[in-house]
PDB file of C-alpha atoms in Angstrom:
ATOM      1  CA  UNK A 129     -14.203 -45.700 -17.906  1.00 85.00           C
ATOM      2  CA  UNK A 130     -17.147 -43.506 -16.277  1.00 88.00           C
ATOM      3  CA  UNK A 131     -15.673 -43.633 -13.268  1.00 89.00           C
ATOM      4  CA  UNK A 132     -12.515 -42.948 -14.108  1.00 90.00           C
ATOM      5  CA  UNK A 133     -13.851 -39.576 -15.303  1.00 92.00           C
ATOM      6  CA  UNK A 134     -15.814 -39.161 -11.892  1.00 91.00           C
ATOM      7  CA  UNK A 135     -12.552 -39.737  -9.736  1.00 90.00           C
ATOM      8  CA  UNK A 136     -10.474 -37.107 -12.367  1.00 91.00           C
ATOM      9  CA  UNK A 137     -13.386 -34.337 -11.681  1.00 93.00           C
ATOM     10  CA  UNK A 138     -13.361 -35.201  -7.817  1.00 93.00           C
ATOM     11  CA  UNK A 139      -9.107 -34.947  -7.795  1.00 93.00           C
ATOM     12  CA  UNK A 140     -10.026 -31.625  -9.829  1.00 95.00           C
ATOM     13  CA  UNK A 141     -12.700 -30.296  -7.280  1.00 93.00           C
ATOM     14  CA  UNK A 142     -11.002 -31.134  -4.818  1.00 94.00           C
ATOM     15  CA  UNK A 143      -7.745 -29.308  -5.964  1.00 95.00           C
ATOM     16  CA  UNK A 144      -9.582 -26.109  -6.488  1.00 94.00           C
ATOM     17  CA  UNK A 145     -11.011 -26.472  -3.113  1.00 94.00           C
ATOM     18  CA  UNK A 146      -8.019 -26.569  -1.470  1.00 92.00           C
ATOM     19  CA  UNK A 147      -6.838 -23.970  -3.181  1.00 91.00           C
ATOM     20  CA  UNK A 148      -9.261 -21.643  -2.067  1.00 90.00           C
ATOM     21  CA  UNK A 149      -9.081 -22.667   1.749  1.00 88.00           C
ATOM     22  CA  UNK A 150      -5.164 -21.669   1.456  1.00 85.00           C
ATOM     23  CA  UNK A 151      -6.240 -18.343  -0.067  1.00 82.00           C
ATOM     24  CA  UNK A 152      -8.905 -17.334   2.067  1.00 81.00           C
ATOM     25  CA  UNK A 153      -7.269 -18.165   5.396  1.00 75.00           C
ATOM     26  CA  UNK A 154      -3.655 -16.276   4.501  1.00 75.00           C
ATOM     27  CA  UNK A 155      -4.498 -13.388   2.017  1.00 81.00           C
ATOM     28  CA  UNK A 156      -7.771 -12.777   2.045  1.00 83.00           C
ATOM     29  CA  UNK A 157      -7.542 -10.374   4.816  1.00 86.00           C
ATOM     30  CA  UNK A 158      -4.459  -8.302   2.862  1.00 90.00           C
ATOM     31  CA  UNK A 159      -4.610  -4.915   3.596  1.00 94.00           C
ATOM     32  CA  UNK A 160      -5.257  -3.037  -0.007  1.00 94.00           C
ATOM     33  CA  UNK A 161      -2.954  -0.020  -0.662  1.00 96.00           C
ATOM     34  CA  UNK A 162      -2.815   2.370  -3.642  1.00 95.00           C
ATOM     35  CA  UNK A 163      -2.285   5.859  -4.515  1.00 96.00           C
ATOM     36  CA  UNK A 164      -5.122   8.377  -4.787  1.00 95.00           C
ATOM     37  CA  UNK A 165      -5.283  12.119  -4.756  1.00 94.00           C
ATOM     38  CA  UNK A 166      -6.635  14.000  -1.465  1.00 90.00           C
ATOM     39  CA  UNK A 167      -7.160  17.974  -0.951  1.00 85.00           C
ATOM     40  CA  UNK A 168      -4.968  19.340   1.384  1.00 75.00           C
ATOM     41  CA  UNK A 169      -7.727  20.800   3.447  1.00 77.00           C
ATOM     42  CA  UNK A 170     -11.863  20.805   2.767  1.00 79.00           C
ATOM     43  CA  UNK A 171     -12.830  23.680   0.001  1.00 80.00           C
ATOM     44  CA  UNK A 172      -8.814  23.689  -1.275  1.00 80.00           C
ATOM     45  CA  UNK A 173      -8.888  23.264  -5.459  1.00 82.00           C
ATOM     46  CA  UNK A 174      -5.127  21.888  -5.126  1.00 84.00           C
ATOM     47  CA  UNK A 175      -4.766  17.781  -4.221  1.00 89.00           C
ATOM     48  CA  UNK A 176      -1.769  15.785  -3.404  1.00 92.00           C
ATOM     49  CA  UNK A 177      -0.958  12.480  -3.571  1.00 95.00           C
ATOM     50  CA  UNK A 178      -1.796   9.919  -0.306  1.00 95.00           C
ATOM     51  CA  UNK A 179      -1.715   6.686  -0.124  1.00 96.00           C
ATOM     52  CA  UNK A 180      -4.708   5.152   1.105  1.00 96.00           C
ATOM     53  CA  UNK A 181      -4.339   1.981   3.150  1.00 97.00           C
ATOM     54  CA  UNK A 182      -7.889  -0.989   3.596  1.00 97.00           C
ATOM     55  CA  UNK A 183      -7.894  -3.237   6.647  1.00 96.00           C
ATOM     56  CA  UNK A 184     -10.462  -5.644   5.314  1.00 93.00           C
ATOM     57  CA  UNK A 185      -9.892  -7.467   8.197  1.00 91.00           C
ATOM     58  CA  UNK A 186     -11.842  -7.573  11.931  1.00 92.00           C
ATOM     59  CA  UNK A 187      -8.520  -6.942  13.644  1.00 91.00           C
ATOM     60  CA  UNK A 188      -6.628  -4.328  13.464  1.00 95.00           C
ATOM     61  CA  UNK A 189      -3.128  -3.940  12.050  1.00 95.00           C
ATOM     62  CA  UNK A 190       0.200  -2.111  12.715  1.00 95.00           C
ATOM     63  CA  UNK A 191       2.125  -0.095   9.591  1.00 96.00           C
ATOM     64  CA  UNK A 192       5.551   0.193   9.574  1.00 96.00           C
ATOM     65  CA  UNK A 193       7.355   2.723   6.923  1.00 95.00           C
ATOM     66  CA  UNK A 194      11.472   3.178   6.871  1.00 94.00           C
ATOM     67  CA  UNK A 195      11.494   7.181   6.718  1.00 91.00           C
ATOM     68  CA  UNK A 196      14.318   8.093   4.507  1.00 85.00           C
ATOM     69  CA  UNK A 197      15.179  10.086   1.773  1.00 83.00           C
ATOM     70  CA  UNK A 198      16.643   8.380  -1.481  1.00 86.00           C
ATOM     71  CA  UNK A 199      16.436   8.975  -4.486  1.00 90.00           C
ATOM     72  CA  UNK A 200      13.034   7.756  -6.537  1.00 92.00           C
ATOM     73  CA  UNK A 201      11.662   7.445  -3.193  1.00 93.00           C
ATOM     74  CA  UNK A 202       8.238   8.247  -2.690  1.00 94.00           C
ATOM     75  CA  UNK A 203       8.268   9.642   1.520  1.00 92.00           C
ATOM     76  CA  UNK A 204       5.252   8.479   4.082  1.00 93.00           C
ATOM     77  CA  UNK A 205       3.926  10.565   6.859  1.00 91.00           C
ATOM     78  CA  UNK A 206       0.839  10.320   8.898  1.00 90.00           C
ATOM     79  CA  UNK A 207      -0.157  13.571   8.876  1.00 87.00           C
ATOM     80  CA  UNK A 208       1.021  17.034   7.073  1.00 82.00           C
ATOM     81  CA  UNK A 209       1.963  18.350  10.636  1.00 85.00           C
ATOM     82  CA  UNK A 210       5.612  19.569  10.759  1.00 86.00           C
ATOM     83  CA  UNK A 211       6.786  17.373  12.981  1.00 86.00           C
ATOM     84  CA  UNK A 212       6.186  14.492  10.958  1.00 84.00           C
ATOM     85  CA  UNK A 213       7.534  16.108   7.827  1.00 81.00           C
ATOM     86  CA  UNK A 214      11.116  16.031   9.573  1.00 82.00           C
ATOM     87  CA  UNK A 215      10.838  13.003  10.718  1.00 81.00           C
ATOM     88  CA  UNK A 216      10.232  11.961   7.321  1.00 80.00           C
ATOM     89  CA  UNK A 217      13.487  13.051   5.868  1.00 79.00           C
ATOM     90  CA  UNK A 218      15.348  11.774   8.901  1.00 83.00           C
ATOM     91  CA  UNK A 219      16.382   7.814   8.626  1.00 82.00           C
ATOM     92  CA  UNK A 220      14.295   5.721  11.169  1.00 88.00           C
ATOM     93  CA  UNK A 221      11.360   3.800  10.905  1.00 93.00           C
ATOM     94  CA  UNK A 222       7.265   5.319  11.716  1.00 92.00           C
ATOM     95  CA  UNK A 223       4.640   3.007  12.474  1.00 94.00           C
ATOM     96  CA  UNK A 224       0.810   3.065  12.742  1.00 95.00           C
ATOM     97  CA  UNK A 225      -2.168   1.488  13.738  1.00 96.00           C
ATOM     98  CA  UNK A 226      -5.752   0.976  11.704  1.00 96.00           C
ATOM     99  CA  UNK A 227      -9.193  -0.524  12.717  1.00 96.00           C
ATOM    100  CA  UNK A 228     -10.365  -3.263  11.754  1.00 94.00           C
ATOM    101  CA  UNK A 229     -12.634  -2.784   8.957  1.00 95.00           C
ATOM    102  CA  UNK A 230     -11.512   0.619   8.131  1.00 96.00           C
ATOM    103  CA  UNK A 231      -9.320   2.736   5.644  1.00 93.00           C
ATOM    104  CA  UNK A 232      -6.409   5.520   6.408  1.00 95.00           C
ATOM    105  CA  UNK A 233      -4.366   7.603   4.372  1.00 94.00           C
ATOM    106  CA  UNK A 234      -1.243   9.016   4.672  1.00 95.00           C
ATOM    107  CA  UNK A 235       0.190  11.642   2.723  1.00 93.00           C
ATOM    108  CA  UNK A 236       3.300  10.953   0.523  1.00 94.00           C
ATOM    109  CA  UNK A 237       5.899  13.373  -0.249  1.00 92.00           C
ATOM    110  CA  UNK A 238       8.285  13.778  -3.168  1.00 92.00           C
ATOM    111  CA  UNK A 239      11.870  12.939  -3.178  1.00 92.00           C
ATOM    112  CA  UNK A 240      14.384  15.679  -3.611  1.00 89.00           C
ATOM    113  CA  UNK A 241      14.880  14.646  -7.359  1.00 92.00           C
ATOM    114  CA  UNK A 242      11.703  14.774  -8.270  1.00 94.00           C
ATOM    115  CA  UNK A 243      11.698  17.323 -10.999  1.00 94.00           C
ATOM    116  CA  UNK A 244      14.932  16.636 -12.788  1.00 95.00           C
ATOM    117  CA  UNK A 245      13.102  13.231 -13.033  1.00 95.00           C
ATOM    118  CA  UNK A 246      12.174  12.404 -17.015  1.00 96.00           C
ATOM    119  CA  UNK A 247       8.075  11.148 -16.958  1.00 95.00           C
ATOM    120  CA  UNK A 248       8.940   7.734 -17.137  1.00 96.00           C
ATOM    121  CA  UNK A 249      10.494   7.457 -14.352  1.00 96.00           C
ATOM    122  CA  UNK A 250       9.628   4.674 -11.335  1.00 96.00           C
ATOM    123  CA  UNK A 251       8.351   6.215  -7.873  1.00 97.00           C
ATOM    124  CA  UNK A 252       8.244   4.096  -5.151  1.00 95.00           C
ATOM    125  CA  UNK A 253       7.105   3.153  -1.634  1.00 96.00           C
ATOM    126  CA  UNK A 254       7.372   0.365   0.640  1.00 96.00           C
ATOM    127  CA  UNK A 255       5.157  -0.732   3.951  1.00 97.00           C
ATOM    128  CA  UNK A 256       5.479  -3.483   5.793  1.00 97.00           C
ATOM    129  CA  UNK A 257       2.607  -4.699   8.107  1.00 95.00           C
ATOM    130  CA  UNK A 258       1.183  -7.435   9.994  1.00 93.00           C
ATOM    131  CA  UNK A 259      -2.094  -7.764  12.633  1.00 91.00           C
ATOM    132  CA  UNK A 260      -1.439  -6.324  15.961  1.00 91.00           C
ATOM    133  CA  UNK A 261      -2.654 -10.169  17.477  1.00 88.00           C
ATOM    134  CA  UNK A 262      -1.676 -12.625  15.283  1.00 80.00           C
ATOM    135  CA  UNK A 263      -2.861 -15.854  14.866  1.00 75.00           C
ATOM    136  CA  UNK A 264      -1.036 -17.541  12.506  1.00 73.00           C
ATOM    137  CA  UNK A 265       1.147 -15.946  10.570  1.00 65.00           C
ATOM    138  CA  UNK A 266       3.554 -13.684  13.066  1.00 74.00           C
ATOM    139  CA  UNK A 267       5.899 -11.680  10.088  1.00 83.00           C
ATOM    140  CA  UNK A 268       6.049  -8.830   9.056  1.00 91.00           C
ATOM    141  CA  UNK A 269       4.683  -8.898   5.191  1.00 92.00           C
ATOM    142  CA  UNK A 270       5.859  -6.198   2.514  1.00 95.00           C
ATOM    143  CA  UNK A 271       3.365  -4.453   0.716  1.00 95.00           C
ATOM    144  CA  UNK A 272       5.520  -2.149  -2.425  1.00 96.00           C
ATOM    145  CA  UNK A 273       3.655   0.630  -4.777  1.00 96.00           C
ATOM    146  CA  UNK A 274       5.494   1.571  -7.686  1.00 97.00           C
ATOM    147  CA  UNK A 275       4.094   4.425 -10.237  1.00 97.00           C
ATOM    148  CA  UNK A 276       5.758   6.984 -12.787  1.00 97.00           C
ATOM    149  CA  UNK A 277       6.011  10.479 -12.631  1.00 96.00           C
ATOM    150  CA  UNK A 278       3.185  10.985 -15.492  1.00 96.00           C
ATOM    151  CA  UNK A 279       0.318   8.766 -13.650  1.00 96.00           C
ATOM    152  CA  UNK A 280       1.387  10.281 -10.350  1.00 96.00           C
ATOM    153  CA  UNK A 281       0.689  14.297 -12.133  1.00 94.00           C
ATOM    154  CA  UNK A 282      -2.497  12.318 -14.073  1.00 94.00           C
ATOM    155  CA  UNK A 283      -3.836  11.245 -10.238  1.00 93.00           C
ATOM    156  CA  UNK A 284      -3.062  14.534  -8.640  1.00 92.00           C
ATOM    157  CA  UNK A 285      -4.617  16.705 -11.071  1.00 84.00           C
ATOM    158  CA  UNK A 286      -3.800  16.012 -14.703  1.00 65.00           C
ATOM    159  CA  UNK A 287      -1.257  17.129 -16.955  1.00 54.00           C
ATOM    160  CA  UNK A 288      -2.339  20.960 -16.835  1.00 48.00           C
ATOM    161  CA  UNK A 289      -1.024  20.930 -12.889  1.00 46.00           C
ATOM    162  CA  UNK A 290       2.715  20.225 -13.480  1.00 49.00           C
ATOM    163  CA  UNK A 291       3.649  23.377 -13.242  1.00 48.00           C
ATOM    164  CA  UNK A 292       2.213  23.217  -9.808  1.00 47.00           C
ATOM    165  CA  UNK A 293       3.655  19.670  -8.893  1.00 47.00           C
ATOM    166  CA  UNK A 294       7.170  20.391 -10.880  1.00 50.00           C
TER     167      UNK A 294
END
């Protein structure tokens, strides 16, 4: 009876160890991405939504996204230059490299139907990432971020800035 309990505990510990090794190998260095508010320029009281991407790996990653104008789809750009803003409106693909153990802010652009959307409507953005020099896992992986219009307003500056955001 005692030996059966020891074997059962050993099997559970082995299973947990195996799951941890798989998680560490494939998911530990997955980049984080979330929406934050950042000033347009230093000292500016107005904040705009940005996508913050954190690379937790020591190796650089390649981040890609599709430039398209669709309803409820947030646009993404490398910076706030006129060329990048126009490119985000045209169909195509953009990409950047993010160094290891660093983070990067990408400006988000509101969709054309933003003003007509109810506060409960979800806005989304898709990004694909891969290691610049993959060891084992070579395919691109997708990260989808979703946020409601109301929560985006709160992130950027609260409900008192509704007239500025709409």
